[in-house]
């Protein structure tokens, strides 16, 4: 494996980590509108992700930085072509982070309610927009010989990309509900588990529709069928086992199955892309690949040395933080 291929794998791993970790943050934020019945329960739900959400977002920042450094042409084409949706992602993430801190600064119902809506929308929009982004990339965008995107509204928003956005959003919502079963107690935990038992079937239905559309709209099942088809089968198995574990109240295993389902879904997308990083609908000659979009060998070599040196410290810190804040949130001694 060359350095270009290695960094494509590293970018994929970073986005897998982002959707696995930040996915339950998004899910908890969405669940605040459906599971919580009062302000205390919303505060409890927010506190379950309080120690983690900002560190989890680092995976996205690192992924974007890795694309910028390792594949500058990919970065330039994607970030300019998807400028508007990425701006909305950024604003949603900023608003959500501010809402976590500001909702408790004023003891007034309308103040907290307003920020609760910001938490909800800031948790709903990013996974949906990322789903639209990745599925439209998988379908192909009108990229010319100069690596510029000349797209119309229908290239971004169409049946396939919207279904992809909804599917990613539902995956995160279920992931968040299952995280709540691990981090809460009593009625709140029971409600989260009960809703997860319903949502998991909606997730499976959405994945089925998305898979059928992928067969029609993309080359996901033909470019590398020996890998993508088993991956899709593994996703089905994960959520099937998730249903079994949910019925048995094996919350930890349900959460693991949900996380594996998300990880395998993102893996399938990157596997279907490789060695392409962006597909041109104008012809395969205009595809961006790990070879024509990458930095020079020396840059990739230096980046690899730095990454290998620093990555263990970053992972160690994040693992330690999860260990320190491993206890459930029960509402006692709540800090607003």
Short mmCIF file of C-alpha atoms in Angstrom, two decimals:
data_model
loop_
_atom_site.label_atom_id
_atom_site.label_comp_id
_atom_site.label_asym_id
_atom_site.label_seq_id
_atom_site.Cartn_x
_atom_site.Cartn_y
_atom_site.Cartn_z
CA UNK A 1 0.00 0.00 0.00
CA UNK A 2 1.39 3.40 -1.02
CA UNK A 3 1.11 6.56 1.06
CA UNK A 4 -1.80 7.88 -1.03
CA UNK A 5 -3.82 4.74 -0.37
CA UNK A 6 -2.79 4.79 3.30
CA UNK A 7 -4.07 8.32 3.76
CA UNK A 8 -7.34 7.48 2.04
CA UNK A 9 -7.77 4.70 4.62
CA UNK A 10 -6.86 7.12 7.42
CA UNK A 11 -9.43 9.66 6.18
CA UNK A 12 -12.03 6.88 6.08
CA UNK A 13 -11.13 5.83 9.65
CA UNK A 14 -11.46 9.43 10.85
CA UNK A 15 -14.95 9.74 9.38
CA UNK A 16 -15.91 6.34 10.77
CA UNK A 17 -14.79 7.54 14.20
CA UNK A 18 -16.68 10.80 13.74
CA UNK A 19 -19.98 9.16 12.84
CA UNK A 20 -19.60 6.50 15.54
CA UNK A 21 -18.79 8.99 18.33
CA UNK A 22 -20.49 12.19 17.23
CA UNK A 23 -23.36 10.07 15.93
CA UNK A 24 -24.66 9.38 19.43
CA UNK A 25 -24.19 13.07 20.31
CA UNK A 26 -26.43 13.98 17.39
CA UNK A 27 -28.88 11.26 18.39
CA UNK A 28 -29.12 12.47 21.98
CA UNK A 29 -29.65 16.04 20.76
CA UNK A 30 -32.52 14.90 18.54
CA UNK A 31 -33.94 12.74 21.31
CA UNK A 32 -34.32 15.75 23.62
CA UNK A 33 -37.49 16.64 21.67
CA UNK A 34 -39.02 13.15 21.85
CA UNK A 35 -37.84 11.42 25.02
CA UNK A 36 -37.53 14.14 27.66
CA UNK A 37 -40.72 15.32 29.38
CA UNK A 38 -39.39 18.26 31.37
CA UNK A 39 -36.42 20.58 31.67
CA UNK A 40 -34.63 18.37 34.21
CA UNK A 41 -34.70 15.39 31.87
CA UNK A 42 -33.43 17.49 28.97
CA UNK A 43 -30.59 18.69 31.17
CA UNK A 44 -29.84 15.10 32.15
CA UNK A 45 -29.74 14.05 28.50
CA UNK A 46 -27.42 16.91 27.59
CA UNK A 47 -25.20 16.03 30.54
CA UNK A 48 -24.76 12.48 29.21
CA UNK A 49 -22.80 13.88 26.27
CA UNK A 50 -21.44 16.97 28.04
CA UNK A 51 -17.93 15.57 28.66
CA UNK A 52 -17.62 14.09 25.16
CA UNK A 53 -19.26 16.09 22.38
CA UNK A 54 -16.49 18.63 21.80
CA UNK A 55 -13.77 15.94 21.70
CA UNK A 56 -15.92 13.88 19.33
CA UNK A 57 -16.11 16.81 16.92
CA UNK A 58 -12.31 16.79 16.73
CA UNK A 59 -12.61 13.69 14.53
CA UNK A 60 -14.41 15.82 11.93
CA UNK A 61 -11.85 18.62 12.16
CA UNK A 62 -9.01 16.12 11.86
CA UNK A 63 -10.72 14.44 8.90
CA UNK A 64 -11.11 17.77 7.12
CA UNK A 65 -7.51 18.66 7.93
CA UNK A 66 -6.28 15.30 6.65
CA UNK A 67 -8.12 15.82 3.35
CA UNK A 68 -6.63 19.33 3.07
CA UNK A 69 -3.07 18.12 3.67
CA UNK A 70 -3.12 14.73 1.93
CA UNK A 71 -5.56 15.41 -0.93
CA UNK A 72 -5.59 19.17 -1.63
CA UNK A 73 -7.43 18.79 -4.94
CA UNK A 74 -10.15 16.74 -3.24
CA UNK A 75 -10.41 19.39 -0.53
CA UNK A 76 -10.60 22.25 -3.04
CA UNK A 77 -13.22 20.57 -5.21
CA UNK A 78 -15.42 19.30 -2.39
CA UNK A 79 -15.30 22.34 -0.12
CA UNK A 80 -15.96 24.77 -2.97
CA UNK A 81 -18.64 22.62 -4.59
CA UNK A 82 -20.41 21.96 -1.28
CA UNK A 83 -19.79 25.41 0.18
CA UNK A 84 -23.41 26.20 1.12
CA UNK A 85 -24.31 22.89 2.84
CA UNK A 86 -20.98 22.88 4.69
CA UNK A 87 -21.63 26.43 5.92
CA UNK A 88 -24.97 25.24 7.32
CA UNK A 89 -23.19 22.30 8.97
CA UNK A 90 -20.73 24.71 10.56
CA UNK A 91 -23.47 27.06 11.78
CA UNK A 92 -25.45 24.14 13.19
CA UNK A 93 -22.44 22.81 15.08
CA UNK A 94 -21.62 26.27 16.44
CA UNK A 95 -25.23 26.86 17.50
CA UNK A 96 -25.45 23.50 19.22
CA UNK A 97 -22.24 24.08 21.17
CA UNK A 98 -23.38 27.54 22.25
CA UNK A 99 -26.79 26.17 23.25
CA UNK A 100 -25.24 23.56 25.54
CA UNK A 101 -23.57 26.35 27.50
CA UNK A 102 -26.18 29.11 27.31
CA UNK A 103 -29.46 27.29 28.02
CA UNK A 104 -28.77 27.27 31.77
CA UNK A 105 -27.47 30.84 32.06
CA UNK A 106 -30.93 32.37 32.55
CA UNK A 107 -33.59 30.73 34.70
CA UNK A 108 -36.52 31.37 32.39
CA UNK A 109 -38.66 28.82 30.55
CA UNK A 110 -38.70 30.60 27.18
CA UNK A 111 -34.92 31.07 27.29
CA UNK A 112 -34.27 27.36 27.85
CA UNK A 113 -36.93 26.37 25.31
CA UNK A 114 -35.34 28.53 22.60
CA UNK A 115 -31.91 27.00 23.16
CA UNK A 116 -33.44 23.52 23.27
CA UNK A 117 -34.65 24.05 19.70
CA UNK A 118 -31.13 25.11 18.74
CA UNK A 119 -29.81 21.87 20.27
CA UNK A 120 -32.38 19.87 18.31
CA UNK A 121 -31.77 21.58 14.95
CA UNK A 122 -28.02 21.63 15.54
CA UNK A 123 -28.17 17.87 16.03
CA UNK A 124 -30.55 17.16 13.13
CA UNK A 125 -29.00 19.18 10.31
CA UNK A 126 -25.36 17.96 10.33
CA UNK A 127 -26.04 14.22 9.89
CA UNK A 128 -28.70 14.95 7.26
CA UNK A 129 -26.43 17.29 5.29
CA UNK A 130 -23.47 14.92 5.59
CA UNK A 131 -25.69 12.13 4.32
CA UNK A 132 -26.71 14.26 1.33
CA UNK A 133 -23.05 15.16 0.71
CA UNK A 134 -21.65 11.63 0.77
CA UNK A 135 -24.48 10.04 -1.21
CA UNK A 136 -24.34 12.71 -3.91
CA UNK A 137 -20.56 12.14 -4.11
CA UNK A 138 -21.22 8.43 -4.50
CA UNK A 139 -23.78 9.10 -7.24
CA UNK A 140 -21.45 11.48 -9.05
CA UNK A 141 -21.25 15.24 -9.53
CA UNK A 142 -20.57 17.25 -12.73
CA UNK A 143 -16.81 17.75 -12.28
CA UNK A 144 -14.92 19.13 -15.29
CA UNK A 145 -11.33 18.71 -16.46
CA UNK A 146 -10.20 21.50 -14.11
CA UNK A 147 -11.62 19.67 -11.07
CA UNK A 148 -14.40 22.23 -10.66
CA UNK A 149 -18.01 21.32 -9.85
CA UNK A 150 -20.68 22.91 -12.04
CA UNK A 151 -23.80 21.56 -10.39
CA UNK A 152 -27.48 22.47 -10.40
CA UNK A 153 -29.87 22.13 -7.48
CA UNK A 154 -30.98 18.66 -8.60
CA UNK A 155 -27.39 17.40 -8.47
CA UNK A 156 -27.32 18.13 -4.76
CA UNK A 157 -30.95 17.46 -3.84
CA UNK A 158 -32.60 14.47 -5.45
CA UNK A 159 -34.45 11.38 -4.26
CA UNK A 160 -31.25 9.40 -3.71
CA UNK A 161 -29.38 12.08 -1.76
CA UNK A 162 -32.41 12.92 0.39
CA UNK A 163 -32.94 9.24 1.24
CA UNK A 164 -29.23 9.05 2.07
CA UNK A 165 -29.52 12.07 4.34
CA UNK A 166 -32.59 10.66 6.10
CA UNK A 167 -30.89 7.28 6.53
CA UNK A 168 -27.76 8.74 8.15
CA UNK A 169 -29.95 10.88 10.40
CA UNK A 170 -31.97 7.86 11.53
CA UNK A 171 -28.81 5.86 12.17
CA UNK A 172 -27.55 8.63 14.46
CA UNK A 173 -30.93 8.99 16.17
CA UNK A 174 -31.02 5.28 17.03
CA UNK A 175 -27.39 5.42 18.15
CA UNK A 176 -28.21 8.28 20.51
CA UNK A 177 -31.23 6.50 21.98
CA UNK A 178 -29.10 3.45 22.72
CA UNK A 179 -26.42 5.65 24.29
CA UNK A 180 -29.11 7.03 26.60
CA UNK A 181 -29.98 3.52 27.74
CA UNK A 182 -26.36 3.22 28.89
CA UNK A 183 -26.08 6.61 30.58
CA UNK A 184 -29.48 7.21 32.24
CA UNK A 185 -31.67 5.45 34.79
CA UNK A 186 -35.35 4.96 35.62
CA UNK A 187 -38.15 6.22 33.41
CA UNK A 188 -35.85 8.17 31.12
CA UNK A 189 -33.86 5.05 30.35
CA UNK A 190 -37.04 3.02 29.84
CA UNK A 191 -38.49 5.61 27.43
CA UNK A 192 -35.26 5.74 25.43
CA UNK A 193 -35.21 1.95 25.17
CA UNK A 194 -38.88 1.81 24.17
CA UNK A 195 -38.39 4.40 21.42
CA UNK A 196 -35.26 2.60 20.19
CA UNK A 197 -37.33 -0.59 19.76
CA UNK A 198 -39.56 1.30 17.31
CA UNK A 199 -36.89 3.36 15.57
CA UNK A 200 -34.71 0.34 14.79
CA UNK A 201 -37.37 -0.98 12.39
CA UNK A 202 -37.58 2.42 10.69
CA UNK A 203 -33.79 2.36 10.34
CA UNK A 204 -33.87 -1.06 8.69
CA UNK A 205 -36.60 0.08 6.28
CA UNK A 206 -34.65 3.22 5.42
CA UNK A 207 -31.47 1.19 4.85
CA UNK A 208 -33.40 -1.16 2.56
CA UNK A 209 -34.68 1.75 0.44
CA UNK A 210 -31.23 3.33 0.37
CA UNK A 211 -29.65 0.02 -0.70
CA UNK A 212 -32.15 -0.42 -3.55
CA UNK A 213 -31.58 3.14 -4.76
CA UNK A 214 -27.81 2.64 -4.52
CA UNK A 215 -28.13 -0.36 -6.83
CA UNK A 216 -29.96 1.79 -9.38
CA UNK A 217 -28.16 5.13 -9.00
CA UNK A 218 -24.54 4.11 -8.32
CA UNK A 219 -21.93 1.45 -9.06
CA UNK A 220 -21.71 0.51 -5.37
CA UNK A 221 -22.52 -3.15 -6.09
CA UNK A 222 -20.52 -3.49 -9.31
CA UNK A 223 -17.23 -1.66 -8.74
CA UNK A 224 -16.12 -3.98 -5.91
CA UNK A 225 -18.92 -6.50 -5.29
CA UNK A 226 -16.70 -8.97 -3.45
CA UNK A 227 -16.36 -6.43 -0.63
CA UNK A 228 -19.43 -4.19 -0.73
CA UNK A 229 -22.02 -6.97 -0.84
CA UNK A 230 -20.64 -8.72 2.30
CA UNK A 231 -20.45 -5.32 4.01
CA UNK A 232 -24.13 -4.65 3.27
CA UNK A 233 -24.99 -8.14 4.56
CA UNK A 234 -23.00 -7.43 7.73
CA UNK A 235 -24.97 -4.20 8.26
CA UNK A 236 -28.22 -6.15 8.10
CA UNK A 237 -26.85 -8.68 10.61
CA UNK A 238 -25.80 -5.90 12.99
CA UNK A 239 -29.22 -4.30 13.14
CA UNK A 240 -30.92 -7.68 13.27
CA UNK A 241 -28.83 -8.56 16.32
CA UNK A 242 -29.56 -5.09 17.66
CA UNK A 243 -33.27 -5.94 17.71
CA UNK A 244 -32.58 -9.18 19.57
CA UNK A 245 -30.42 -7.46 22.19
CA UNK A 246 -32.97 -4.65 22.61
CA UNK A 247 -35.71 -7.15 23.41
CA UNK A 248 -33.45 -8.76 26.00
CA UNK A 249 -32.48 -5.36 27.47
CA UNK A 250 -28.83 -5.99 26.65
CA UNK A 251 -28.19 -2.28 26.22
CA UNK A 252 -24.42 -2.47 25.87
CA UNK A 253 -24.58 -4.98 23.06
CA UNK A 254 -27.37 -3.05 21.35
CA UNK A 255 -25.19 0.05 21.37
CA UNK A 256 -22.23 -1.90 19.98
CA UNK A 257 -24.37 -3.31 17.16
CA UNK A 258 -25.62 0.18 16.31
CA UNK A 259 -22.08 1.52 16.29
CA UNK A 260 -20.90 -1.33 14.08
CA UNK A 261 -23.81 -0.66 11.73
CA UNK A 262 -22.77 2.98 11.37
CA UNK A 263 -19.09 2.05 10.97
CA UNK A 264 -19.89 -0.52 8.29
CA UNK A 265 -22.17 1.92 6.45
CA UNK A 266 -19.42 4.54 6.22
CA UNK A 267 -16.91 1.81 5.30
CA UNK A 268 -19.16 0.68 2.46
CA UNK A 269 -19.32 4.23 1.06
CA UNK A 270 -15.54 4.69 1.14
CA UNK A 271 -14.97 1.19 -0.26
CA UNK A 272 -17.27 1.91 -3.19
CA UNK A 273 -15.45 5.21 -3.84
CA UNK A 274 -11.88 3.84 -3.82
CA UNK A 275 -9.61 4.60 -5.63
CA UNK A 276 -11.80 7.56 -6.50
CA UNK A 277 -12.38 10.31 -3.99
CA UNK A 278 -14.97 12.15 -6.09
CA UNK A 279 -16.88 10.73 -9.03
CA UNK A 280 -17.54 12.89 -12.08
CA UNK A 281 -20.88 12.38 -13.78
CA UNK A 282 -19.34 13.89 -16.94
CA UNK A 283 -17.06 10.92 -17.48
CA UNK A 284 -14.58 8.72 -15.65
CA UNK A 285 -11.68 10.67 -17.14
CA UNK A 286 -12.60 13.56 -14.83
CA UNK A 287 -12.77 11.49 -11.64
CA UNK A 288 -10.64 12.64 -8.72
CA UNK A 289 -8.64 9.72 -7.39
CA UNK A 290 -6.19 9.09 -4.57
CA UNK A 291 -3.46 9.51 -7.19
CA UNK A 292 -4.33 12.68 -9.10
CA UNK A 293 -5.72 14.50 -6.03
CA UNK A 294 -2.95 13.76 -3.54
CA UNK A 295 -0.01 15.75 -2.21
CA UNK A 296 3.58 14.90 -3.05
CA UNK A 297 5.36 11.90 -1.62
CA UNK A 298 7.52 13.93 0.78
CA UNK A 299 4.49 15.73 2.28
CA UNK A 300 2.66 12.45 2.79
CA UNK A 301 5.76 10.91 4.38
CA UNK A 302 6.14 13.75 6.91
CA UNK A 303 2.42 13.66 7.69
CA UNK A 304 2.57 9.92 8.28
CA UNK A 305 5.43 10.28 10.78
CA UNK A 306 3.57 13.03 12.66
CA UNK A 307 0.32 11.06 12.69
CA UNK A 308 1.94 7.87 13.96
CA UNK A 309 3.68 9.86 16.71
CA UNK A 310 0.70 11.86 17.97
CA UNK A 311 -2.26 9.53 17.37
CA UNK A 312 -1.62 7.25 20.41
CA UNK A 313 -1.69 10.27 22.75
CA UNK A 314 -4.96 11.56 21.27
CA UNK A 315 -6.62 8.15 21.47
CA UNK A 316 -5.32 7.62 25.00
CA UNK A 317 -6.75 10.93 26.17
CA UNK A 318 -10.17 10.23 24.68
CA UNK A 319 -10.31 6.70 26.11
CA UNK A 320 -9.35 8.08 29.53
CA UNK A 321 -12.10 10.73 29.38
CA UNK A 322 -14.72 8.06 28.65
CA UNK A 323 -13.43 6.05 31.59
CA UNK A 324 -13.52 9.03 33.98
CA UNK A 325 -17.10 9.95 33.00
CA UNK A 326 -18.39 6.37 32.78
CA UNK A 327 -21.12 6.69 35.44
CA UNK A 328 -24.79 7.11 34.64
CA UNK A 329 -26.56 10.47 34.93
CA UNK A 330 -29.30 10.18 37.54
CA UNK A 331 -30.26 13.83 38.05
CA UNK A 332 -28.83 14.06 41.57
CA UNK A 333 -26.63 17.07 42.23
CA UNK A 334 -27.47 18.37 38.76
CA UNK A 335 -25.43 21.35 37.62
CA UNK A 336 -27.25 23.65 35.23
#
